[in-house]
Coordinates of C-alpha atoms and ligand atoms in Angstrom, one line a residue:
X292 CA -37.7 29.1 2.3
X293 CA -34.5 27.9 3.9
X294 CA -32.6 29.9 1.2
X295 CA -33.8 33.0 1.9
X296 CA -31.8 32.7 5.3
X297 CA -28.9 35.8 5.8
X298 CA -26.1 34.1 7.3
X299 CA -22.8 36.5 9.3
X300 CA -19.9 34.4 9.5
X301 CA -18.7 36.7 12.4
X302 CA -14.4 35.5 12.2
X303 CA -13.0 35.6 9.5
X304 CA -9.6 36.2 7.7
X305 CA -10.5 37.2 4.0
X306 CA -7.6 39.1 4.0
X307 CA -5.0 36.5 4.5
X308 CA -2.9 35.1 0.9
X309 CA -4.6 32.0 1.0
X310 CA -7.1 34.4 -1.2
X311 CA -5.2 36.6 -2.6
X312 CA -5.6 35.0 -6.1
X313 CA -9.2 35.1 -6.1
X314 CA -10.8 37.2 -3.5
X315 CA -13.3 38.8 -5.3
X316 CA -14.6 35.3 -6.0
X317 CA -14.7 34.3 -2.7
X318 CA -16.8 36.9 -1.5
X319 CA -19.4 36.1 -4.7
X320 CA -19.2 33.1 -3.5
X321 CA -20.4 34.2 0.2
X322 CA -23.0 36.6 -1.2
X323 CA -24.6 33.9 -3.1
X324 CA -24.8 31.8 -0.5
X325 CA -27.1 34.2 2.2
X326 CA -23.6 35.7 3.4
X327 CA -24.4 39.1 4.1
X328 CA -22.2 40.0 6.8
X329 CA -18.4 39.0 7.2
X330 CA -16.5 40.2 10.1
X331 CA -13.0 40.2 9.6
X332 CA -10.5 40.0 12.6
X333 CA -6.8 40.6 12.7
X334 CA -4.3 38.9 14.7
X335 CA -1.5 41.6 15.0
X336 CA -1.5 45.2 13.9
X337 CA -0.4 45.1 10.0
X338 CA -3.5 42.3 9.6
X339 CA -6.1 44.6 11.8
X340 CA -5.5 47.4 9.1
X341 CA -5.6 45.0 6.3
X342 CA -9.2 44.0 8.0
X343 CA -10.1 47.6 8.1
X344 CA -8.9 48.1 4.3
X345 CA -11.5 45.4 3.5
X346 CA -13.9 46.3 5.6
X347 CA -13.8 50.5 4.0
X348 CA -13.6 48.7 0.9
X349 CA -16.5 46.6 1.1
X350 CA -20.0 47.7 3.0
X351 CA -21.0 44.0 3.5
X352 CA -17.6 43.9 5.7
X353 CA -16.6 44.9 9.2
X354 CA -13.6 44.6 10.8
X355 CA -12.1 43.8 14.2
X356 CA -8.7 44.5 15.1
X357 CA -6.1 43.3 18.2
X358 CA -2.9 41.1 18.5
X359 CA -3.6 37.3 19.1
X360 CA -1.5 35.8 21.9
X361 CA 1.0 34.0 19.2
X362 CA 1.8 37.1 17.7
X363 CA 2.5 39.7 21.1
X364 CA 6.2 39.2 21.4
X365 CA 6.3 41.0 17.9
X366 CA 4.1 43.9 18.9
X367 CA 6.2 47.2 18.1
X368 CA 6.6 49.8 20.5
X369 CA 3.2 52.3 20.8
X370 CA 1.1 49.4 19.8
X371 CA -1.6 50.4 22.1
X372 CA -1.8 53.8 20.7
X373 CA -1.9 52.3 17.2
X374 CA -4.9 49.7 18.2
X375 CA -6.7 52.4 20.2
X376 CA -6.7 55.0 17.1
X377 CA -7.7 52.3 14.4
X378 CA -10.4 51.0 16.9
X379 CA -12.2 54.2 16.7
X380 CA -12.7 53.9 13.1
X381 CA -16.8 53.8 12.4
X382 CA -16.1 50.2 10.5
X383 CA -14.4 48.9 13.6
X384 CA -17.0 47.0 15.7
X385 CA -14.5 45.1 18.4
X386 CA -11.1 44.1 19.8
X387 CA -9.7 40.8 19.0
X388 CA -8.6 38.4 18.0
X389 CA -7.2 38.6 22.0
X390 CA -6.8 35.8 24.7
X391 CA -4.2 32.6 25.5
X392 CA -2.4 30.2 23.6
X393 CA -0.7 27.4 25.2
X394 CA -1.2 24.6 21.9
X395 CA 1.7 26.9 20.4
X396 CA 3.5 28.9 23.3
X397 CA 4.9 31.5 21.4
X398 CA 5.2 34.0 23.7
X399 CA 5.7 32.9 27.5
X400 CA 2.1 33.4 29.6
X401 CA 2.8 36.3 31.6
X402 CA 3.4 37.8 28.0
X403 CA 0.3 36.9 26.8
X404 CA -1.6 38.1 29.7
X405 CA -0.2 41.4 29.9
X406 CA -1.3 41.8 26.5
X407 CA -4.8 40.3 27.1
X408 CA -5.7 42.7 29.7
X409 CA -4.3 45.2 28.1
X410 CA -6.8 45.4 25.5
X411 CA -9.6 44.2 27.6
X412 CA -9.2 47.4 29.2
X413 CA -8.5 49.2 24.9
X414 CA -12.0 47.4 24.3
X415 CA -13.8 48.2 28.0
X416 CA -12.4 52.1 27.6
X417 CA -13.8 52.5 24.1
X418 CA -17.4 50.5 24.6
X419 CA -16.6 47.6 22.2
X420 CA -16.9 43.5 22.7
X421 CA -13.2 41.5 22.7
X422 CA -13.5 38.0 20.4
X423 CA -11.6 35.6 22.8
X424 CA -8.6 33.4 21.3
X425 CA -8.1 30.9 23.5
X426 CA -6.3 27.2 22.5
X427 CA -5.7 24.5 25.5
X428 CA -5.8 27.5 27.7
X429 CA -9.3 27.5 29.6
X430 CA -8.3 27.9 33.5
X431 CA -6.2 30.5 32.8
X432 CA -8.5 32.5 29.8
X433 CA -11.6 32.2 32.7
X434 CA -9.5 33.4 35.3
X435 CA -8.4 36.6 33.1
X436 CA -11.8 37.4 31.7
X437 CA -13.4 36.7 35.5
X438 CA -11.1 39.3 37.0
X439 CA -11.0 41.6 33.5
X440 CA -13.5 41.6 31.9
X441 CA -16.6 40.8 33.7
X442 CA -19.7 42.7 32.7
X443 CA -18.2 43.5 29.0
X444 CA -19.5 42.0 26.1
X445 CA -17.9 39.2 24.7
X446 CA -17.0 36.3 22.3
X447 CA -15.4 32.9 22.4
X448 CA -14.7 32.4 19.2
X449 CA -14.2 29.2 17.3
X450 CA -15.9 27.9 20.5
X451 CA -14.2 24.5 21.8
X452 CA -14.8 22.9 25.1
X453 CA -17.3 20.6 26.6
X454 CA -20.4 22.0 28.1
X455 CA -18.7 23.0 31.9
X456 CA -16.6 25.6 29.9
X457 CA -19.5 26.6 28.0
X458 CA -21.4 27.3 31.0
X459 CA -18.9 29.2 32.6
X460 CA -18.2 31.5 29.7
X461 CA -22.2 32.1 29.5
X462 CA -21.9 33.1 33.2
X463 CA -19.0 35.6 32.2
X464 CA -21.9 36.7 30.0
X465 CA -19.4 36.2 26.7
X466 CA -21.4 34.4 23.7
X467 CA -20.2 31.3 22.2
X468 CA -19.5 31.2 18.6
X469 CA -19.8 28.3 16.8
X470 CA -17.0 26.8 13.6
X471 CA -16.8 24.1 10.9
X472 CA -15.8 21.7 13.8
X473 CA -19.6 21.7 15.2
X474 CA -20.1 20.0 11.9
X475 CA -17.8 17.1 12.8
X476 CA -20.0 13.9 13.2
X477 CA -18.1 13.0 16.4
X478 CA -18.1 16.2 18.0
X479 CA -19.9 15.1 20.7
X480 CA -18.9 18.2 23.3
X481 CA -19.1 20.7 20.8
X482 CA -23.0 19.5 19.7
X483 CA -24.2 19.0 23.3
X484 CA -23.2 22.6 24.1
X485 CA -24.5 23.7 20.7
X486 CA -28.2 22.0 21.9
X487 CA -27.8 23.3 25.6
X488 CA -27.1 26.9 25.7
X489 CA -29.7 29.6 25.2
X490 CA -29.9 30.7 21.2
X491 CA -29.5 33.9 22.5
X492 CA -26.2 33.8 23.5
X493 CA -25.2 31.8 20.0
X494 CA -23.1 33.2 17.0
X495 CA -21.8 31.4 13.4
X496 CA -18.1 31.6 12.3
X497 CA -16.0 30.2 9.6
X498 CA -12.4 30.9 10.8
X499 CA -11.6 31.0 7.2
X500 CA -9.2 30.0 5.8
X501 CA -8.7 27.2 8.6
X502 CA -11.4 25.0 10.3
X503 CA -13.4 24.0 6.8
X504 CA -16.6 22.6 7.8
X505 CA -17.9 18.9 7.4
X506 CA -17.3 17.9 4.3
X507 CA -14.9 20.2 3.0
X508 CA -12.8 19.4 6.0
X509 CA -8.9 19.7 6.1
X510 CA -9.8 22.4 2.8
X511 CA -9.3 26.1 2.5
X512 CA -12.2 27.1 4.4
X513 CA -14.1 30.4 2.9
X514 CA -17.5 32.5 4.2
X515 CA -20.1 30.8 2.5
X516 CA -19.3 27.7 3.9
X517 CA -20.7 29.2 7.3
X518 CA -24.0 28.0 6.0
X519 CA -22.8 24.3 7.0
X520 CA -22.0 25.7 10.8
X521 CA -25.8 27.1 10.7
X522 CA -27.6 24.2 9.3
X523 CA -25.8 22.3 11.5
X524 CA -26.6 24.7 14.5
X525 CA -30.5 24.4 13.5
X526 CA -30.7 20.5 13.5
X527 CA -29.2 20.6 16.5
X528 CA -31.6 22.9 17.7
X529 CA -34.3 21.1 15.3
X530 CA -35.3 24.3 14.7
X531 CA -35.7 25.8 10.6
X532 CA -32.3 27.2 9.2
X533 CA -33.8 30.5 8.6
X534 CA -35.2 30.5 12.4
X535 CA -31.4 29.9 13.8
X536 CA -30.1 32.1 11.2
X537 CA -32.5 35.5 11.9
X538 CA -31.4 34.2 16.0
X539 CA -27.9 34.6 15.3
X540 CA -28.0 37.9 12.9
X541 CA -30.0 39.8 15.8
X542 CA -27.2 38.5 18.3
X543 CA -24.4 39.6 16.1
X544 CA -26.3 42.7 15.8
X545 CA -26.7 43.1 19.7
X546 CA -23.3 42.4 20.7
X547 CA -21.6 44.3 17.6
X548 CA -23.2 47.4 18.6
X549 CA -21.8 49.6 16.1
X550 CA -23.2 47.8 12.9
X551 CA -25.5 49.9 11.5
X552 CA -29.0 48.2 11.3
X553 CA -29.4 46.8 7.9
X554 CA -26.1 48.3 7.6
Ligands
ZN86 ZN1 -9.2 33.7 13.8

């Protein structure tokens, strides 16, 4: 029964050259496994149109395209304009990945904020959810999204934080998304969070390449391997895989509005 589950991993970077000698097998590899939705995500504007090359290329594939905090000091001039055109392609069903990075720093804050609000208001102007970055960063990401982007639909991805941050991005209304480190025997945080917040608001990712689940950890992570994140997600729920699974397909459908049903 469990088999028969259809997983999204909803972040992913298939498009990065950690796969570019065997792609094809990577997504077999995914399909096997229940995979039937990837979204892929950029993280500055040449890797958004790789996503959306994938995801015109591919019907199991949808894209999402912004400039992550680490990569804003690069963004050319008419960025916006770029990101805004490309975002109205059919394929393209958000904005992201967006938000604040202070593990790495590589643009100063105010940078990165600009930027962030920026294309809360690209996402809030066209009708599509953002898919928050955010790394050691969670006063000041709350504080943004709180003044920004309240009322819009939402995603911290790679979700990471104890269950107070959790909270507060539920009360945002954003969804949590859930990687290979909920897998991690001693993520203690990350599972009481998983076990505490409503199914509803709950989503699968792999992050791939990075963030290879329990035990493939420290590996190059790929999409099928988002069925570890969801059986870990239903024993922490101690509900069946395919229960959690059809949960998190209708979410992904809900708050990626412009995937076509069955699409
Ligand atoms: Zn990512």
């Amino acid at each position: 029964m469990s088999n028969d589950a259809r997983l999204i991993d909803t972040h992913a970077h298939v498009a990065a050259a950690q796969f570019d000698a065997d792609r094809a097998g990577v997504l077999a590899r995914a399909a096997e496994a229940g995979v039937a939705r990837i979204i892929e995500v950029g993280y500055d504007l040449e890797s958004s149109r790789a996503a959306l090359a994938l995801a015109e290329a591919h019907p199991q594939i949808y894209a999402v395209v912004g400039i992550q905090p680490n990569h804003v000091h690069e963004a050319p001039e008419g960025w916006a304009g770029e990101l805004h055109a490309m975002a109205a392609h059919p394929k393209v069903v958000g904005i992201g990945e967006i938000g604040m990075d202070y593990h790495w720093m590589a643009a100063p804050p105010e940078l990165q904020e600009r930027f962030f609000r920026d294309q809360l208001a690209i996402a809030r102007d066209l009708g599509l959810p953002v898919v928050i970055h955010s790394r050691e960063a969670q006063a000041d990401t709350l504080r943004i999204l709180a003044a920004a982007a309240r009322g819009q639909p939402g995603i911290m991805h790679s979700f990471s934080g104890r269950w107070g941050y959790a909270q507060a991005c539920l009360e945002i209304g954003f969804m949590l998304s859930f990687s290979g480190p909920l897998t991690f025997p001693k993520a203690a945080d990350l599972h009481e969070a998983a076990r505490l917040a409503p199914l509803e608001m709950l989503l699968t990712e792999t992050d791939s390449p990075y963030l290879s689940p329990h035990p493939q950890r420290g590996k190059r992570n790929e999409p099928a391997r988002v069925r570890l994140v969801a059986e870990r997600l239903a024993a922490l729920r101690g509900l069946p895989l395919d229960v959690v699974a059809d949960q998190v397909w209708r979410n992904a459908e809900r708050i990626f509005h412009k995937i076509l049903p069955g699409g």
